[in-house]
Coordinates of N, CA and C in Angstrom, one line a residue:
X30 N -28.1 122.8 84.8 CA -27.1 123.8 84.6 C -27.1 124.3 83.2
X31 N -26.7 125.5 83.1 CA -26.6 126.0 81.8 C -25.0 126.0 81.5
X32 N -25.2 126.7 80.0 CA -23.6 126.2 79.3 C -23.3 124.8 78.3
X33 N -22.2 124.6 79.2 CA -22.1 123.2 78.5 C -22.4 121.7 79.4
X34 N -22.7 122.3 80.5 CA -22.8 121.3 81.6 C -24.1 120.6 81.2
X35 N -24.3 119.6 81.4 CA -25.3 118.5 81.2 C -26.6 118.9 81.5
X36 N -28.2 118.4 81.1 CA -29.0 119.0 81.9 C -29.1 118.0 83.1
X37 N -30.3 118.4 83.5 CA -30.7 117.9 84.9 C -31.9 116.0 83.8
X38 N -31.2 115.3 85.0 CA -32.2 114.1 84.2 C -33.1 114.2 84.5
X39 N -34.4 113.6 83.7 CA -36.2 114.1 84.3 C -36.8 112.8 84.5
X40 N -36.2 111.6 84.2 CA -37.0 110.4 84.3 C -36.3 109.8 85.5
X41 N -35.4 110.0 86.8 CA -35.2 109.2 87.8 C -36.8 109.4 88.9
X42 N -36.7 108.4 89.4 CA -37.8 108.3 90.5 C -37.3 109.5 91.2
X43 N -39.1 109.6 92.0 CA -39.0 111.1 93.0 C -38.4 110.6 94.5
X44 N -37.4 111.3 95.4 CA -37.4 110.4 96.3 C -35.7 109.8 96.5
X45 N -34.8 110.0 95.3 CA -33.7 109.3 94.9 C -33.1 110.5 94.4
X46 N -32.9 111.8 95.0 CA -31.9 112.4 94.5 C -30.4 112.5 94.5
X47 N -29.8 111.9 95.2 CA -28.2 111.5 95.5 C -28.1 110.7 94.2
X48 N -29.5 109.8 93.9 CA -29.1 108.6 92.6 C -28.9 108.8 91.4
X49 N -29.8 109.8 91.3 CA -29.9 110.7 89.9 C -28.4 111.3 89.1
X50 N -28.3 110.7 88.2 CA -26.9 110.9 87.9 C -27.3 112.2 86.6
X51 N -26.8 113.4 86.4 CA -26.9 114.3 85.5 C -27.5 113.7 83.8
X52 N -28.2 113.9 82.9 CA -28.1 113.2 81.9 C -27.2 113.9 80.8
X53 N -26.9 112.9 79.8 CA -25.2 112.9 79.3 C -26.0 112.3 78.1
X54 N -27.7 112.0 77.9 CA -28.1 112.0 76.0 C -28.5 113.2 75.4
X55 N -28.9 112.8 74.5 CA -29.7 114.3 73.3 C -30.8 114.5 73.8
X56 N -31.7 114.0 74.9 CA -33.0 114.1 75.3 C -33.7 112.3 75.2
X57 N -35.1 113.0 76.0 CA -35.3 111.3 76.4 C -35.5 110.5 75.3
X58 N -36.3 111.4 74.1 CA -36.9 110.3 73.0 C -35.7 110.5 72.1
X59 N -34.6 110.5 72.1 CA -33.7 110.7 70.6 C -33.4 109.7 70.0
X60 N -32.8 109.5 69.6 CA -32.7 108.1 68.2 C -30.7 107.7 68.7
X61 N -30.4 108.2 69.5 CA -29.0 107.8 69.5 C -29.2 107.0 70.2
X62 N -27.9 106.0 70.2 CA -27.5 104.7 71.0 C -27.6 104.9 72.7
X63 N -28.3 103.9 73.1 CA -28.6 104.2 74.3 C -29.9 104.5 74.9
X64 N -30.4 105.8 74.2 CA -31.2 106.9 74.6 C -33.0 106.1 74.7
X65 N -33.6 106.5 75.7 CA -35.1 105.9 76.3 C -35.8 106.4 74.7
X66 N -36.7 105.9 74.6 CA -37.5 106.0 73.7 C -38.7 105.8 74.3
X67 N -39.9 106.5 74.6 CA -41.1 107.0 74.7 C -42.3 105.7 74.2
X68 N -42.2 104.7 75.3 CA -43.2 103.9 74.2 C -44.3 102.9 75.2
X69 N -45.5 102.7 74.7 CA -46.4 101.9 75.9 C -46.6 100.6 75.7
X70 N -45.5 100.1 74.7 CA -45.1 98.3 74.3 C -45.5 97.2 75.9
X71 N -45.0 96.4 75.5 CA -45.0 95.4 76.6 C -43.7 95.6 77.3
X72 N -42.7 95.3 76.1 CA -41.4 95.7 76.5 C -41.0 96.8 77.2
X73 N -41.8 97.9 77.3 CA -41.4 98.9 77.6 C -42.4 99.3 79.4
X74 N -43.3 98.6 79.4 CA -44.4 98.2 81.1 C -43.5 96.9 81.8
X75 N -42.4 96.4 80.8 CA -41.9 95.0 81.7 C -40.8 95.9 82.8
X76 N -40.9 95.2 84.3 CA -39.9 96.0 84.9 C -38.1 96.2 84.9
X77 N -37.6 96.6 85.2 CA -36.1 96.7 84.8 C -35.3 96.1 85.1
X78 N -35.4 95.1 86.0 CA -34.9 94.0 86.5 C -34.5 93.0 86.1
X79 N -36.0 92.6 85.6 CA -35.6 91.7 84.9 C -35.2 91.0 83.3
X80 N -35.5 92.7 83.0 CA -35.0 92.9 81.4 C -33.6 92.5 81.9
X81 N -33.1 93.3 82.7 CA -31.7 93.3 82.4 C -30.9 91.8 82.5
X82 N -31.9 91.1 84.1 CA -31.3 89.7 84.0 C -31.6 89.2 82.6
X83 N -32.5 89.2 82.0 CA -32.6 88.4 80.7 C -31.2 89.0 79.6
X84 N -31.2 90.2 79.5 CA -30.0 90.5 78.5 C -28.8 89.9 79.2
X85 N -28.5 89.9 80.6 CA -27.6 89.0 81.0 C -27.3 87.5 80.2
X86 N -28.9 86.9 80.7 CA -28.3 85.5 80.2 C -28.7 85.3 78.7
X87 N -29.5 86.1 78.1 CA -29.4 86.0 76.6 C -27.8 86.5 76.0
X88 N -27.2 87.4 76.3 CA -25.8 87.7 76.1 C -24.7 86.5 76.0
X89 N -25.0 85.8 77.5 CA -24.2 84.5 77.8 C -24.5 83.8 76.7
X90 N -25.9 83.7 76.2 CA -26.1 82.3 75.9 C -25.6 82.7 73.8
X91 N -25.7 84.0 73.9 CA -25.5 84.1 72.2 C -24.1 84.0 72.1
X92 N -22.6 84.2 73.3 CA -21.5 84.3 73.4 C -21.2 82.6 72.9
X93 N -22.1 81.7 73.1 CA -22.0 80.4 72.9 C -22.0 79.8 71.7
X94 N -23.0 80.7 70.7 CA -23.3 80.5 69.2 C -22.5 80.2 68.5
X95 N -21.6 79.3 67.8 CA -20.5 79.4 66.8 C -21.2 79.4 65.5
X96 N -22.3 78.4 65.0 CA -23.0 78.7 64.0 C -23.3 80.0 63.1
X97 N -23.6 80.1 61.5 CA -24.2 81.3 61.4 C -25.9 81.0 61.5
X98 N -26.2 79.9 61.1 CA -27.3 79.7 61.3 C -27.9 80.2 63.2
X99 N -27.4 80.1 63.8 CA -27.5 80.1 64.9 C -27.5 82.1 65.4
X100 N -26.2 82.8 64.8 CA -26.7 83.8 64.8 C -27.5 84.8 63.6
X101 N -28.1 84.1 62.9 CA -29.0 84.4 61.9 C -30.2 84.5 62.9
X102 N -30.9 83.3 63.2 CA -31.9 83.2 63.9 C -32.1 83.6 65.5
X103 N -30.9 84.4 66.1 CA -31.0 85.1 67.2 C -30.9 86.7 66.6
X104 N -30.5 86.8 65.0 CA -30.9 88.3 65.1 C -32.2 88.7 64.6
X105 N -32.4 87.5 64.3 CA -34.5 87.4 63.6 C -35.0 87.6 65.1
X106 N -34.4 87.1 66.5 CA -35.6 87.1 67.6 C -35.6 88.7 68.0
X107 N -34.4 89.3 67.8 CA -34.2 90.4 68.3 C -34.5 91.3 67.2
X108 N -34.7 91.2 66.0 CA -35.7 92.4 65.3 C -36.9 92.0 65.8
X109 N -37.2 91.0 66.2 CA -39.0 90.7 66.2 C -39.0 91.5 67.6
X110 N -37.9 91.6 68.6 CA -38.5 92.1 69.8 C -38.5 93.9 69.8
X111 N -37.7 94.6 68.7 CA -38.0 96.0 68.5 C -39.4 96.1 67.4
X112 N -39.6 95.0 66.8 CA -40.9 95.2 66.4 C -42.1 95.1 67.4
X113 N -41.5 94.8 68.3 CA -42.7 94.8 69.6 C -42.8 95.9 70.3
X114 N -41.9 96.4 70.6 CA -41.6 97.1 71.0 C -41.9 98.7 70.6
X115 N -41.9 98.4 69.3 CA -42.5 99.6 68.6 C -41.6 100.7 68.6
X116 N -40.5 100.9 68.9 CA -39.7 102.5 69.2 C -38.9 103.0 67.1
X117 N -39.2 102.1 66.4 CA -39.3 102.4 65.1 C -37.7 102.1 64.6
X118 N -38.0 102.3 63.2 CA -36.4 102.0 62.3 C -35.2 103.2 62.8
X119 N -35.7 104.4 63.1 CA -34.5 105.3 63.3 C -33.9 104.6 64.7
X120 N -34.9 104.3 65.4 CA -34.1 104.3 67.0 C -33.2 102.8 66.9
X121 N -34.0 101.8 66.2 CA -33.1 100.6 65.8 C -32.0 101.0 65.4
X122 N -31.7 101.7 64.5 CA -30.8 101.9 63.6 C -29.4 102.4 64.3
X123 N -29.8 103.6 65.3 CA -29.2 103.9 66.3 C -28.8 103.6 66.9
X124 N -29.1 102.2 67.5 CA -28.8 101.3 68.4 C -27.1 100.3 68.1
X125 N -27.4 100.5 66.6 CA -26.2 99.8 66.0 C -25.0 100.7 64.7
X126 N -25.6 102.0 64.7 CA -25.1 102.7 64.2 C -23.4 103.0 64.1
X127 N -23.4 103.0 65.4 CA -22.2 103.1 65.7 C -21.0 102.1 65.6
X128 N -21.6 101.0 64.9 CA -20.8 100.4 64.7 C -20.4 100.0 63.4
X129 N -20.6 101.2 62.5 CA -20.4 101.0 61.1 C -19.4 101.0 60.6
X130 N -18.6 101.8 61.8 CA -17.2 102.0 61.0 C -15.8 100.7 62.3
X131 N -16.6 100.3 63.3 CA -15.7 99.6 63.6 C -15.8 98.2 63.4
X132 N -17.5 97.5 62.9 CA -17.3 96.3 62.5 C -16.7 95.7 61.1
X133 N -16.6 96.5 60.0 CA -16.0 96.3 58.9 C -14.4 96.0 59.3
X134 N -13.8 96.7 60.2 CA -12.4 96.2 60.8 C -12.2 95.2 61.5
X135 N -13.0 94.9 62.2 CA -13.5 93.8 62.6 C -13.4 92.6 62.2
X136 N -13.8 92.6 61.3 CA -14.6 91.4 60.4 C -13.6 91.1 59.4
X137 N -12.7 92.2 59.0 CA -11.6 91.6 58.3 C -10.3 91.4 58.8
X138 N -9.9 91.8 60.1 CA -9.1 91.3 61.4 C -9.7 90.1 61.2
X139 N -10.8 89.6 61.4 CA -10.9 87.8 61.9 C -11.2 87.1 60.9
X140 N -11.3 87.9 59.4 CA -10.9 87.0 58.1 C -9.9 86.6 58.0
X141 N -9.0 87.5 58.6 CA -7.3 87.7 58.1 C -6.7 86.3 59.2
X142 N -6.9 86.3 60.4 CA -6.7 85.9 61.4 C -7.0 84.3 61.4
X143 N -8.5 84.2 60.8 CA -9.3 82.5 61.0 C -9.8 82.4 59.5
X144 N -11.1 82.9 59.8 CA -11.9 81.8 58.2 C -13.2 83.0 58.2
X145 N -13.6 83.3 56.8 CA -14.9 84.0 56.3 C -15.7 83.5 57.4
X146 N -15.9 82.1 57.3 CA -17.1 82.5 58.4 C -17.0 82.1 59.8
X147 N -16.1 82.3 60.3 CA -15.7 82.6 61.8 C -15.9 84.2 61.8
X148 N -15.2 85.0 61.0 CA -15.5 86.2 61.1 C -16.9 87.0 60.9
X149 N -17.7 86.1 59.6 CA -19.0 86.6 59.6 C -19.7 86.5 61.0
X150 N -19.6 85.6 62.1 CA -20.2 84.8 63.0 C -20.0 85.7 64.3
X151 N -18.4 86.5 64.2 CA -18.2 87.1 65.7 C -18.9 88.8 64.8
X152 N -18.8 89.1 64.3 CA -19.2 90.6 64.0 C -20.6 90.7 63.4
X153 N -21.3 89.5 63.7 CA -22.4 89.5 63.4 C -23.0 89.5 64.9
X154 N -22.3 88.6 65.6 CA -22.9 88.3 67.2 C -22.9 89.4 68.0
X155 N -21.4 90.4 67.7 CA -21.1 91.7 67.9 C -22.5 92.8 67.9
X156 N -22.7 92.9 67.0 CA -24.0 93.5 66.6 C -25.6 93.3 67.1
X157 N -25.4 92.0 67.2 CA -26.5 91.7 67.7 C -26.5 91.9 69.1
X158 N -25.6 91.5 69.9 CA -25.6 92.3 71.0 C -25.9 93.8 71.4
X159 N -25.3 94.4 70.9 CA -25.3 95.7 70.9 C -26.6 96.0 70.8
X160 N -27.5 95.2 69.8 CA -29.2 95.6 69.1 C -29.2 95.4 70.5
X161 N -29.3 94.1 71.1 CA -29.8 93.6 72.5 C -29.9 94.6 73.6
X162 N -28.8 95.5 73.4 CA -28.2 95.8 74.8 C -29.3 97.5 74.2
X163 N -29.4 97.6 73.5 CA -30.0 98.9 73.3 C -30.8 98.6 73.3
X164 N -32.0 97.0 72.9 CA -33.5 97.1 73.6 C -33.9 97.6 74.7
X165 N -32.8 97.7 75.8 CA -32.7 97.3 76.8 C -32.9 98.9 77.1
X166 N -32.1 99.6 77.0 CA -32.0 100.9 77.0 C -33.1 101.9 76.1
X167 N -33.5 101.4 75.3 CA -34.7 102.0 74.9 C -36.3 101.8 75.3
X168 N -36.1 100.8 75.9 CA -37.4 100.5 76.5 C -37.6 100.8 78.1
X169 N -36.5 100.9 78.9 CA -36.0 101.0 80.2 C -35.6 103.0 80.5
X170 N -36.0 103.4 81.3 CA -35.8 104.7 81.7 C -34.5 104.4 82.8
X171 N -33.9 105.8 82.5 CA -32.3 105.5 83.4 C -32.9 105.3 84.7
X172 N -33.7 106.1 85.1 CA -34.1 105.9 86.7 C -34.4 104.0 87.6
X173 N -34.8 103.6 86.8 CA -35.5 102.2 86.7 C -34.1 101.7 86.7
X174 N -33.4 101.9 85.3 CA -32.0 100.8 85.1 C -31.2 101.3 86.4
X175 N -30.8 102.2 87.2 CA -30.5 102.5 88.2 C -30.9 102.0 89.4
X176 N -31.8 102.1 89.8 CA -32.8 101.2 90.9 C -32.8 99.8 91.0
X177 N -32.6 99.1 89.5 CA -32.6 97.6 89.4 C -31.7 97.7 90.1
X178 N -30.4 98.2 89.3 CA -29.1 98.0 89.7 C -28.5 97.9 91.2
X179 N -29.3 99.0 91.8 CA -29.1 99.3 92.7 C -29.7 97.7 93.7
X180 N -31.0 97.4 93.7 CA -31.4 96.4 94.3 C -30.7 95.0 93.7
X181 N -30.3 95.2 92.9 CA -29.4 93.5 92.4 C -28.0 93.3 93.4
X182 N -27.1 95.0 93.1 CA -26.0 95.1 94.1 C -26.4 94.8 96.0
X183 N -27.6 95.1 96.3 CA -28.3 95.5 97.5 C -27.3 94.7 98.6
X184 N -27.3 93.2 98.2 CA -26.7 92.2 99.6 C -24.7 92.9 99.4
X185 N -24.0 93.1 98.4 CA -22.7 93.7 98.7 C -22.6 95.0 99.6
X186 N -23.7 96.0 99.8 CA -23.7 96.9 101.4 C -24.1 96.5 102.3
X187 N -24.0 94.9 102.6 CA -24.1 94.5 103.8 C -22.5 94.0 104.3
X188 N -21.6 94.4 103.0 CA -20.3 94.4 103.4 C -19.5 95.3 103.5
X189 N -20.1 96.5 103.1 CA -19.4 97.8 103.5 C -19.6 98.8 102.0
X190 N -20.0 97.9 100.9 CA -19.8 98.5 99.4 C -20.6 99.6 99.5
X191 N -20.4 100.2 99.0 CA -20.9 101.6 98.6 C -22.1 101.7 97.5
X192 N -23.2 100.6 97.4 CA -24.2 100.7 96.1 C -24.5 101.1 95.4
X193 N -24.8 102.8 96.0 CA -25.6 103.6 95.4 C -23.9 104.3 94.5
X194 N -23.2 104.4 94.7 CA -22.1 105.1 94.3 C -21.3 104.3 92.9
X195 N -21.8 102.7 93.1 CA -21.2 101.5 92.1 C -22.3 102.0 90.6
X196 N -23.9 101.9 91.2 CA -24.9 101.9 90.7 C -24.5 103.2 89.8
X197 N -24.4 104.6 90.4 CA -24.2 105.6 89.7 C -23.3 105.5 88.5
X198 N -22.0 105.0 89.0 CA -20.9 104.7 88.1 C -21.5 104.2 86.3
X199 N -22.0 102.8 87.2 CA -22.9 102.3 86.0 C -24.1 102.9 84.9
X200 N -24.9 103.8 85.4 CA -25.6 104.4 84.8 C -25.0 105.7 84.1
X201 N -23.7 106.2 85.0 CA -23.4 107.3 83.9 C -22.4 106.6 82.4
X202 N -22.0 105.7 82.8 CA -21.4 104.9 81.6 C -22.6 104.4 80.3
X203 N -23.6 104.1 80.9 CA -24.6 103.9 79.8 C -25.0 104.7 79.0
X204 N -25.2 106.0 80.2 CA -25.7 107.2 79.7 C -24.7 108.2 78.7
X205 N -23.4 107.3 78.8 CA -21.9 108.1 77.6 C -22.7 107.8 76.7
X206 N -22.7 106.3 76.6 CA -22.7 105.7 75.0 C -23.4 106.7 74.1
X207 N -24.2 107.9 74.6 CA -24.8 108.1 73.0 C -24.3 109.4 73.1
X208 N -24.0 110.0 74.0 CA -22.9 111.4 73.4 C -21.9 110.5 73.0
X209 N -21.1 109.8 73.4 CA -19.9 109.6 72.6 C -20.3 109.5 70.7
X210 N -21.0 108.6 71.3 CA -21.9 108.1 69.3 C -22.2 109.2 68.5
X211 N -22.9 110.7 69.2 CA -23.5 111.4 68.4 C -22.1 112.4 68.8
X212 N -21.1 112.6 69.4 CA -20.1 113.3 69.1 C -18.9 112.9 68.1
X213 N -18.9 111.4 67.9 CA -18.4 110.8 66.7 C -18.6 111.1 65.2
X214 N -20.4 111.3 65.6 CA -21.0 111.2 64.2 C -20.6 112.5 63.5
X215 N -21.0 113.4 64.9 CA -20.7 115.4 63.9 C -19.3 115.1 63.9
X216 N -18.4 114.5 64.3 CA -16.6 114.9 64.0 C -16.4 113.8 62.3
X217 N -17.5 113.2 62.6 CA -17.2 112.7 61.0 C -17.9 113.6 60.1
X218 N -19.0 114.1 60.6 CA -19.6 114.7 59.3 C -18.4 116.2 59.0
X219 N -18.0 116.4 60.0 CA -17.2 117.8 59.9 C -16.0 117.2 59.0
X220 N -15.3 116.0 59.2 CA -14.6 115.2 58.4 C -15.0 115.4 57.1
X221 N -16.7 114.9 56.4 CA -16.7 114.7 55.5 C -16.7 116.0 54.6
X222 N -16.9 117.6 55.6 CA -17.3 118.6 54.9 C -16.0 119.4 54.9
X223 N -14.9 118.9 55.4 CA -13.3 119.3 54.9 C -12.6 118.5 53.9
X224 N -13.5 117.3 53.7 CA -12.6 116.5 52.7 C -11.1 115.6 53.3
X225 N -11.6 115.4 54.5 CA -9.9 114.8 55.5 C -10.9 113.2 56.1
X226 N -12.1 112.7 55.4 CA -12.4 111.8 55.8 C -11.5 110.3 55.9
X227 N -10.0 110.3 55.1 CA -9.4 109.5 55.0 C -8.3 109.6 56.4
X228 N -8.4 110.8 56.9 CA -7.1 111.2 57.6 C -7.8 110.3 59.4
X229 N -7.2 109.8 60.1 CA -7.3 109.2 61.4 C -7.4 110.3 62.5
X230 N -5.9 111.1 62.3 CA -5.7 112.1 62.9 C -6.9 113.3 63.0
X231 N -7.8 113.8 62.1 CA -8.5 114.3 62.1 C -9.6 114.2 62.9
X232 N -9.9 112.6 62.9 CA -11.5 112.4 63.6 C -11.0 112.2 64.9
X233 N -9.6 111.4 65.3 CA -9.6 111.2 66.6 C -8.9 112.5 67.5
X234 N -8.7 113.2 67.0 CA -7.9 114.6 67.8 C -9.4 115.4 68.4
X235 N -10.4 115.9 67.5 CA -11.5 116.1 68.0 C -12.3 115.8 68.8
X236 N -12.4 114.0 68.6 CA -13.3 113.3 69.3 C -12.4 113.1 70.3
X237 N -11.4 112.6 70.4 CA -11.0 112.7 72.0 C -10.7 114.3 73.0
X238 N -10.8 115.6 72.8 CA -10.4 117.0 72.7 C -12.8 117.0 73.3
X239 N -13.6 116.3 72.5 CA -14.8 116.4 72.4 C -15.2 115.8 73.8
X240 N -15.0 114.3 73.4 CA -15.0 113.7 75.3 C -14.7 114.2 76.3
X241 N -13.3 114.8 75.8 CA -12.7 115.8 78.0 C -13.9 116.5 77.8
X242 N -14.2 117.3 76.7 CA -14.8 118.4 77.7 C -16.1 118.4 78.0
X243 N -16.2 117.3 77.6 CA -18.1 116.3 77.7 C -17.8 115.6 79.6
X244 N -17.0 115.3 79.3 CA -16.3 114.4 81.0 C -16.2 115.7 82.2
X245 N -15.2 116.7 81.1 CA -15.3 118.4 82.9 C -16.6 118.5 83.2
X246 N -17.5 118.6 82.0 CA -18.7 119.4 82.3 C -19.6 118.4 83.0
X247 N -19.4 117.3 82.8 CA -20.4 115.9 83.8 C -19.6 116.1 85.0
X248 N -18.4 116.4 85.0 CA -17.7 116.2 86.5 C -18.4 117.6 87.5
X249 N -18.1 118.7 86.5 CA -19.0 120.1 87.6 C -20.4 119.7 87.8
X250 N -21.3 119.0 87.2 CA -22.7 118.8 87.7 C -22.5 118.1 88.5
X251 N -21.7 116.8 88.4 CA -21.5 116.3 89.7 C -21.5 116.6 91.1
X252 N -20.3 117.3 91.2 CA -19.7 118.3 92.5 C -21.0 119.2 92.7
X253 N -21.4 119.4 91.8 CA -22.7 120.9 91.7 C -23.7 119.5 92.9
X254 N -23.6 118.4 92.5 CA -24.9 117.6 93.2 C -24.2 117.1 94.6
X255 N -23.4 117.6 94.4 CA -23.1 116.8 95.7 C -22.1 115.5 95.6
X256 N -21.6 115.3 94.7 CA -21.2 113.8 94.5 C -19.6 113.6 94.6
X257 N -18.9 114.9 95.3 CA -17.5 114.9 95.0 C -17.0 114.5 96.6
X258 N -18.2 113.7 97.3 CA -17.7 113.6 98.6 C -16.9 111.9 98.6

């Protein structure tokens, strides 16, 4: 679609057009949160499946970590697996970018609340997940993380669920995360080049005014595809 409406996605399998959910990033290789990165890693030939089971239960299992030693040494595993992976420092960077301005609140909420290092421990784990969860999406094409999804939900349409419609749901939510992130980022920079970087009102009147109209124009490609049934 032209305008403001989303483009058409180019990486879903051939064969799955009902699945294909509009894409909602800056393009396939970009460096924002979320967004596929272009790469012929291991990580990135492994199938989608079972990346995702693995971020499942690696997620579970770092939610367990109280230590800092503990999450020290799970965010050493998870730089080593973007060094494998090869998609470089910008796209890493991206991956956690977005959280510059909400884990510093964070972290001093659960200073205020518990102990330095209870708080270094959750907004550290915070982050690393997030790294996690964007390996996951940088190495993984939406089409694939769609498909998994779709075959993991598979035995709930033998109850009547609707799969392919849950599955969509889920992929167009993944696929926010990095327009929201890179619509954040220009309402801040526009922040910093009026000098109202301090003002709240500023960034969130935008950014939420930014979203609707990111949301109408995903909702017309929608209906444009067929999906308003």
């Amino acid at each position: 679609m032209s305008g403001s409406s989303p483009a058409a996605v180019t990486d879903v399998p051939r064969g799955r057009p009902r699945s294909a959910p509009p894409s909602t990033a800056r393009g396939a290789t970009g460096h924002a949160a979320g967004a596929y990165v272009v790469g012929r890693s291991l990580l990135h030939r492994a199938p989608a499946g079972p990346k995702l089971a693995a971020l499942m239960l690696c997620s579970l299992a770092l939610l367990l970590v109280r230590s800092p030693l503990g999450v020290g040494l799970a965010a050493l595993a998870v730089a080593g697996l973007y060094a494998l992976s090869g998609v470089g420092r910008r796209a890493a960077w991206g991956q956690v970018r977005p959280l510059r301005v909400f884990v510093p609140v964070l972290f001093a909420l659960q200073w205020w609340l518990m102990d330095l290092t209870s708080a270094a421990v959750l907004s550290a784990r915070l982050v690393v997940l997030v790294a996690l969860a964007g390996l996951v999406t940088c190495t993984t094409r939406v089409g694939d993380l769609l498909g998994a999804i779709e075959r993991g939900l598979a035995p709930l349409g033998r109850v009547g669920v609707d799969v392919e419609r849950i599955a969509l749901v889920l992929a167009l939510a993944l696929r926010s995360v990095p327009v929201i992130a890179d619509l954040a980022g220009r309402v801040r920079d526009a922040q910093r080049a009026r000098g109202h970087e301090r003002d709240v009102r500023a960034f969130a009147v935008p950014l939420v005014v930014g979203a609707m109209r990111q949301a109408d124009a995903l909702g017309e490609a929608l209906r444009a595809r067929g999906f308003d049934d």
